[in-house]
Amino acid sequence: MLDHTETDIVAYVGGFLLERTPSNGVNVCYYETVNVDLSVWKLSNPLLNNVPYFAVQLSITIFMIHLLFFIFNFTRQPRFFAELITACMLGPIFFRSTFFLRYVRPIKSNVALQTMANLGLVYYMFLVGLEIDLNMVRRVGKKAFTNAVAGILFSMGMGASLYCLFTRDKSIFPSANPVGGLFWGVALTVTSFPDLAQVLSDINLISTDLGQIALSSAFVNDLASWTILITAITWLHGRSKLSILPTVGFIILCWFVVRPVLSKIKSSSNKSSGRDFYVYVILAVVLICGFITDACGSTSMTGAFVLGLMTSNEFETRILEQVNNFVAGILLPSYVMVVGGKIDIFFMMSKTNGVMLLVIVVSAFSVKVLSSFLVCKAFGISARDGIALGILMNTKGLLALVVINIGVDVQALDFATFPAMVIVFLVMTALVKPFPYWVSKSSKNLKQYKQRTMETSEDDSEFRIIMCVHESHHLSGMSTLLKLSNSTKLSPITIFALHLVELTGRSSAMLIVHDAYNATNISQPIFERVISDHVTSHSLGSYGRSGSGHPISIQPVTVVSPYATMHREICCVAEDKHVTLIIVPFHKEGCGVDVVQENSSIRTVNHNLLAKAPCSVGIFVDRGLQLSIRDMGSNLWRQQINVAMLFTGGPDDREALAYSWRMAGSHEVRLTVVHFRPGEKAKSIMEERKESENYKQLDEKYVNELRFKAMCNDSVIYLEKVVNNGEEILRTTKEMFGYYDLYIVGRGQGVASPFTSGLSEWSDCKDLGVLGEALSTSEFARNASILVIQQYYVADTAE
């Protein structure tokens, strides 16, 4: 029986009873036949009538989202853009089509649809909280924090001002709620962290300084926005300043009770079955936390989000793999339809005009562009990057849509102010990717740097190296190699240590860049922490001073990306940091012909880098290269590393010789340069090739310059050997058996040399080149490490 004491019956239309509430709202009631027989066999199932409707609604929404995403994919639009378009298209259909109301979404089907939508939203908020690492708060730089604070203040003020401007006519908006300005401000403040990470990854900006500032700013923005939103929702529901206390108490309970309990369960779940049990427990606790916060006067999303923040990140990938696809593919489309049912573009246009809407869209879009531009000018960042940063900060996702939808639920926004903000999101999303992508392309053209090769670099220039690490054991030999690279006051070394992690089971790639710092003691161990089989980025910074006494500056970077596109992230770092050399580990592990393990994924990364790198590339075959330092009382005893550079000619060999010459300045290195000159048979072959003569002139000039510089250096030995083919080179090198710790050779790509005859027929690994592979498979060099260097070619960039 309906109680109509506080309502007025408006009409009875088509079997529906329309009632007006005291708050000027409308209740829609319908009659349904209910079976009151309580016997087991005659109980009616409420899902029988709603499930077919829900299946049709979900199918239509998923089809429209995928179709629009496919259509707009060529414009580089994200999935959220297709979801917004779908919601905007469903709104007019819902409000204007009788067929749609009767057969697709009748009013009685809203209960099942909204239940599934809310369930999907709860789990989505849990996943958002799960992806956020609270430790990032301590790593947010001054630039990012200032940009975030400026964006929050500007956006909150602009949102409230635009709302007042939009609802200024009281004859059109007689019951406009002033709190709606708060929701508009929070909606403009939100920068979706997961969506921004995906956008930056797609346009190859995630590993740049601009991308790092944007990600850190988005992290602060999201935390601040949700804090404001939770406080506002709780206050609106409780109508008291103290109504926030139960929610605060729940957060404290989660931190001091739930978090330790989950950690204990995790530690006892070591086997795969135990890990699955841990995931199931977490998914069940999500609903419990949502129920508790809903009872506390907040929303169920609050509890799920807080639990995601408290959950250990070690099981993040497993939880995302099992839940993410179902939530994003099945549950969230139902939320899109729910939102679409509140968007009536025609009703909104009847309340305003196109000029007003254009002013709101332009002002809302420009506010973060202005704030980021001013912050960048204050910190000396270029205006181009400032505008690009502001546009990136306009990245919206489902979080922004959730904010304004909550505004409708609490009656702070109506069916005119809600669609207006959706239009703003639509314009922002449409412009987020294309403009920064154009800026990144233009910036690369403006930031052409000359230090792409060691051969052309000045002696007094900074030497910048990228060291790529996949596993923990890659660090030992690489760190020794870099210590021997001779960092001096005149030519200091800056290392960008890239920890490369495969992106699996996730929809977003994230980059964490830590502040660069100078190490203090070279005798300290390289590893301070190793978790599982991955290197912690902190351990990458535990270098000390080189033998010359000048510190090596290190900037650890963690790149999470699929192996197929990982080279793009590395190349972006090289472009952005003006790197001269990229050093990567060889994909095979073992000594001589005894290959212990081969990693095809690392081989893919190396192969792509050799083809696309914007600077020189070195492939390092590590076989235990180590530098021993012992304390002998008042002095330190340092082991000498014997290095052999095999020079056959060509640009790659000149690059390898340039690196070897730099290493010769270190007190721990004893360098032997073996210059293989052609015999009579080899000369006859070279005379037929004019390009060989050009290379020969460049080779002789460069070798003579270095020989002149090394005249007074006792640690450099120069030898010349006459050979006719590759077999004679190996035979000559074999005479040095057991003497050298490291061989440095050029890859020799693009140079047809008679020295490689007799070896190329047996080559099956093009990454090392003919001579490099012959050394790696030779028994006499089974205990020596090998560095194969390819010089940067201008022709590569033209591609």
mmCIF file of C-alpha atoms in Angstrom, residues 483-652:
data_model
loop_
_atom_site.group_PDB
_atom_site.id
_atom_site.type_symbol
_atom_site.label_atom_id
_atom_site.label_comp_id
_atom_site.label_asym_id
_atom_site.label_seq_id
_atom_site.Cartn_x
_atom_site.Cartn_y
_atom_site.Cartn_z
ATOM 1 C CA LYS A 483 82.408 2.230 -13.335
ATOM 2 C CA LEU A 484 85.261 1.686 -15.789
ATOM 3 C CA SER A 485 83.850 4.316 -18.176
ATOM 4 C CA ASN A 486 85.986 6.989 -16.499
ATOM 5 C CA SER A 487 83.813 9.739 -15.077
ATOM 6 C CA THR A 488 85.895 12.924 -14.819
ATOM 7 C CA LYS A 489 85.264 16.483 -13.775
ATOM 8 C CA LEU A 490 85.789 17.602 -17.356
ATOM 9 C CA SER A 491 83.500 14.910 -18.773
ATOM 10 C CA PRO A 492 81.161 13.610 -16.055
ATOM 11 C CA ILE A 493 78.935 10.564 -16.533
ATOM 12 C CA THR A 494 75.188 10.565 -16.039
ATOM 13 C CA ILE A 495 73.505 7.160 -16.020
ATOM 14 C CA PHE A 496 69.793 6.623 -16.603
ATOM 15 C CA ALA A 497 69.265 3.167 -15.127
ATOM 16 C CA LEU A 498 66.146 1.736 -16.771
ATOM 17 C CA HIS A 499 64.499 -1.177 -14.985
ATOM 18 C CA LEU A 500 62.421 -2.789 -17.732
ATOM 19 C CA VAL A 501 59.330 -4.682 -16.584
ATOM 20 C CA GLU A 502 56.898 -6.426 -18.900
ATOM 21 C CA LEU A 503 53.350 -5.094 -18.910
ATOM 22 C CA THR A 504 51.027 -8.081 -18.381
ATOM 23 C CA GLY A 505 47.324 -8.257 -17.662
ATOM 24 C CA ARG A 506 46.873 -4.514 -17.327
ATOM 25 C CA SER A 507 45.421 -1.704 -19.384
ATOM 26 C CA SER A 508 47.813 1.052 -18.409
ATOM 27 C CA ALA A 509 51.540 1.532 -18.387
ATOM 28 C CA MET A 510 53.126 3.537 -15.581
ATOM 29 C CA LEU A 511 56.505 5.108 -15.114
ATOM 30 C CA ILE A 512 58.137 6.012 -11.803
ATOM 31 C CA VAL A 513 61.125 8.347 -11.982
ATOM 32 C CA HIS A 514 63.067 8.932 -8.808
ATOM 33 C CA ASP A 515 65.181 11.972 -8.041
ATOM 34 C CA ALA A 516 68.749 11.627 -9.207
ATOM 35 C CA TYR A 517 71.357 11.530 -6.488
ATOM 36 C CA ASN A 518 75.081 11.082 -6.191
ATOM 37 C CA ALA A 519 76.465 7.981 -4.561
ATOM 38 C CA THR A 520 79.237 8.170 -2.026
ATOM 39 C CA ASN A 521 81.261 4.963 -1.833
ATOM 40 C CA ILE A 522 82.172 2.655 -4.712
ATOM 41 C CA SER A 523 83.046 -0.202 -2.381
ATOM 42 C CA GLN A 524 79.473 -0.507 -1.167
ATOM 43 C CA PRO A 525 77.490 -3.389 -2.692
ATOM 44 C CA ILE A 526 75.376 -2.593 -5.710
ATOM 45 C CA PHE A 527 72.311 -4.305 -4.328
ATOM 46 C CA GLU A 528 70.715 -3.164 -1.121
ATOM 47 C CA ARG A 529 67.382 -4.774 -1.787
ATOM 48 C CA VAL A 530 66.276 -7.432 -4.263
ATOM 49 C CA ILE A 531 62.613 -8.384 -4.209
ATOM 50 C CA SER A 532 61.796 -11.647 -5.901
ATOM 51 C CA ASP A 533 63.625 -11.774 -9.253
ATOM 52 C CA HIS A 534 63.210 -8.047 -9.943
ATOM 53 C CA VAL A 535 65.668 -5.311 -9.087
ATOM 54 C CA THR A 536 64.366 -2.587 -6.871
ATOM 55 C CA SER A 537 65.070 0.758 -8.442
ATOM 56 C CA HIS A 538 66.584 1.970 -5.167
ATOM 57 C CA SER A 539 69.389 -0.568 -5.492
ATOM 58 C CA LEU A 540 70.366 0.957 -8.805
ATOM 59 C CA GLY A 541 71.577 4.064 -7.035
ATOM 60 C CA SER A 542 74.090 2.536 -4.654
ATOM 61 C CA TYR A 543 77.146 3.387 -6.725
ATOM 62 C CA GLY A 544 80.022 5.362 -5.344
ATOM 63 C CA ARG A 545 82.911 7.345 -6.690
ATOM 64 C CA SER A 546 84.925 6.251 -9.649
ATOM 65 C CA GLY A 547 88.641 5.832 -9.648
ATOM 66 C CA SER A 548 89.089 9.385 -10.852
ATOM 67 C CA GLY A 549 87.281 10.673 -7.791
ATOM 68 C CA HIS A 550 84.349 12.251 -9.660
ATOM 69 C CA PRO A 551 80.855 11.042 -8.748
ATOM 70 C CA ILE A 552 78.580 9.274 -11.221
ATOM 71 C CA SER A 553 75.105 10.786 -11.318
ATOM 72 C CA ILE A 554 72.363 8.155 -11.496
ATOM 73 C CA GLN A 555 68.665 8.542 -12.250
ATOM 74 C CA PRO A 556 66.768 5.258 -11.804
ATOM 75 C CA VAL A 557 63.709 4.806 -14.004
ATOM 76 C CA THR A 558 61.164 1.981 -13.971
ATOM 77 C CA VAL A 559 59.467 1.360 -17.314
ATOM 78 C CA VAL A 560 56.434 -0.921 -17.478
ATOM 79 C CA SER A 561 55.537 -1.758 -21.077
ATOM 80 C CA PRO A 562 54.919 -4.711 -23.412
ATOM 81 C CA TYR A 563 58.128 -6.125 -24.863
ATOM 82 C CA ALA A 564 56.902 -5.425 -28.394
ATOM 83 C CA THR A 565 56.824 -1.651 -27.745
ATOM 84 C CA MET A 566 59.396 -1.365 -24.959
ATOM 85 C CA HIS A 567 62.007 0.046 -27.342
ATOM 86 C CA ARG A 568 59.787 3.101 -27.864
ATOM 87 C CA GLU A 569 59.958 3.955 -24.180
ATOM 88 C CA ILE A 570 63.754 3.561 -24.213
ATOM 89 C CA CYS A 571 64.072 5.724 -27.321
ATOM 90 C CA CYS A 572 61.881 8.412 -25.760
ATOM 91 C CA VAL A 573 64.159 8.546 -22.713
ATOM 92 C CA ALA A 574 67.189 8.763 -24.999
ATOM 93 C CA GLU A 575 65.625 11.608 -26.996
ATOM 94 C CA ASP A 576 64.439 13.492 -23.927
ATOM 95 C CA LYS A 577 67.711 13.110 -21.984
ATOM 96 C CA HIS A 578 70.086 13.596 -24.963
ATOM 97 C CA VAL A 579 71.733 10.233 -24.374
ATOM 98 C CA THR A 580 74.854 9.196 -26.282
ATOM 99 C CA LEU A 581 74.927 5.445 -25.611
ATOM 100 C CA ILE A 582 72.325 2.785 -24.747
ATOM 101 C CA ILE A 583 73.684 -0.407 -23.186
ATOM 102 C CA VAL A 584 71.436 -3.504 -23.153
ATOM 103 C CA PRO A 585 72.104 -7.084 -21.991
ATOM 104 C CA PHE A 586 72.518 -9.905 -24.491
ATOM 105 C CA HIS A 587 69.539 -12.229 -24.758
ATOM 106 C CA LYS A 588 71.623 -15.404 -24.289
ATOM 107 C CA GLU A 589 73.214 -16.510 -21.044
ATOM 108 C CA GLY A 590 76.082 -18.975 -20.802
ATOM 109 C CA CYS A 591 79.729 -19.443 -21.779
ATOM 110 C CA GLY A 592 80.992 -20.278 -25.241
ATOM 111 C CA VAL A 593 78.776 -22.744 -27.059
ATOM 112 C CA ASP A 594 77.099 -23.809 -23.803
ATOM 113 C CA VAL A 595 74.064 -21.538 -23.821
ATOM 114 C CA VAL A 596 72.214 -21.930 -20.537
ATOM 115 C CA GLN A 597 69.197 -19.763 -21.284
ATOM 116 C CA GLU A 598 67.829 -17.725 -24.187
ATOM 117 C CA ASN A 599 65.258 -14.961 -23.724
ATOM 118 C CA SER A 600 63.360 -14.197 -26.929
ATOM 119 C CA SER A 601 61.662 -11.162 -25.362
ATOM 120 C CA ILE A 602 64.997 -9.458 -24.635
ATOM 121 C CA ARG A 603 66.110 -10.306 -28.162
ATOM 122 C CA THR A 604 63.016 -8.522 -29.519
ATOM 123 C CA VAL A 605 63.824 -5.392 -27.506
ATOM 124 C CA ASN A 606 67.476 -5.433 -28.642
ATOM 125 C CA HIS A 607 66.573 -5.971 -32.275
ATOM 126 C CA ASN A 608 64.103 -3.069 -32.261
ATOM 127 C CA LEU A 609 66.589 -0.796 -30.509
ATOM 128 C CA LEU A 610 69.304 -1.493 -33.073
ATOM 129 C CA ALA A 611 66.878 -0.451 -35.805
ATOM 130 C CA LYS A 612 65.249 2.574 -34.123
ATOM 131 C CA ALA A 613 67.594 3.971 -31.463
ATOM 132 C CA PRO A 614 68.362 7.717 -31.739
ATOM 133 C CA CYS A 615 71.947 7.189 -30.546
ATOM 134 C CA SER A 616 74.625 4.518 -30.381
ATOM 135 C CA VAL A 617 73.751 1.107 -28.911
ATOM 136 C CA GLY A 618 75.914 -1.393 -27.074
ATOM 137 C CA ILE A 619 74.996 -5.051 -26.479
ATOM 138 C CA PHE A 620 76.798 -6.437 -23.457
ATOM 139 C CA VAL A 621 77.560 -10.156 -23.110
ATOM 140 C CA ASP A 622 78.318 -10.493 -19.403
ATOM 141 C CA ARG A 623 80.443 -13.399 -18.214
ATOM 142 C CA GLY A 624 81.277 -12.280 -14.740
ATOM 143 C CA LEU A 625 83.020 -8.961 -15.321
ATOM 144 C CA GLN A 626 83.970 -7.711 -11.852
ATOM 145 C CA LEU A 627 86.278 -5.121 -10.334
ATOM 146 C CA SER A 628 87.898 -6.193 -7.071
ATOM 147 C CA ILE A 629 88.861 -3.519 -4.538
ATOM 148 C CA ARG A 630 90.620 -4.442 -1.305
ATOM 149 C CA ASP A 631 91.509 -2.342 1.706
ATOM 150 C CA MET A 632 95.286 -2.541 2.217
ATOM 151 C CA GLY A 633 95.464 -0.283 5.237
ATOM 152 C CA SER A 634 96.287 3.237 4.086
ATOM 153 C CA ASN A 635 95.813 2.333 0.409
ATOM 154 C CA LEU A 636 93.196 0.607 -1.712
ATOM 155 C CA TRP A 637 94.301 -2.231 -3.980
ATOM 156 C CA ARG A 638 92.392 -2.167 -7.233
ATOM 157 C CA GLN A 639 92.323 -4.987 -9.731
ATOM 158 C CA GLN A 640 93.246 -4.054 -13.296
ATOM 159 C CA ILE A 641 90.812 -5.014 -16.043
ATOM 160 C CA ASN A 642 92.457 -6.054 -19.315
ATOM 161 C CA VAL A 643 90.434 -4.787 -22.269
ATOM 162 C CA ALA A 644 91.003 -5.704 -25.915
ATOM 163 C CA MET A 645 89.548 -3.578 -28.714
ATOM 164 C CA LEU A 646 89.510 -5.396 -32.072
ATOM 165 C CA PHE A 647 89.493 -2.787 -34.846
ATOM 166 C CA THR A 648 88.680 -3.857 -38.406
ATOM 167 C CA GLY A 649 87.332 -0.562 -39.746
ATOM 168 C CA GLY A 650 83.996 1.153 -40.286
ATOM 169 C CA PRO A 651 81.789 3.523 -38.267
ATOM 170 C CA ASP A 652 80.849 0.900 -35.664
#
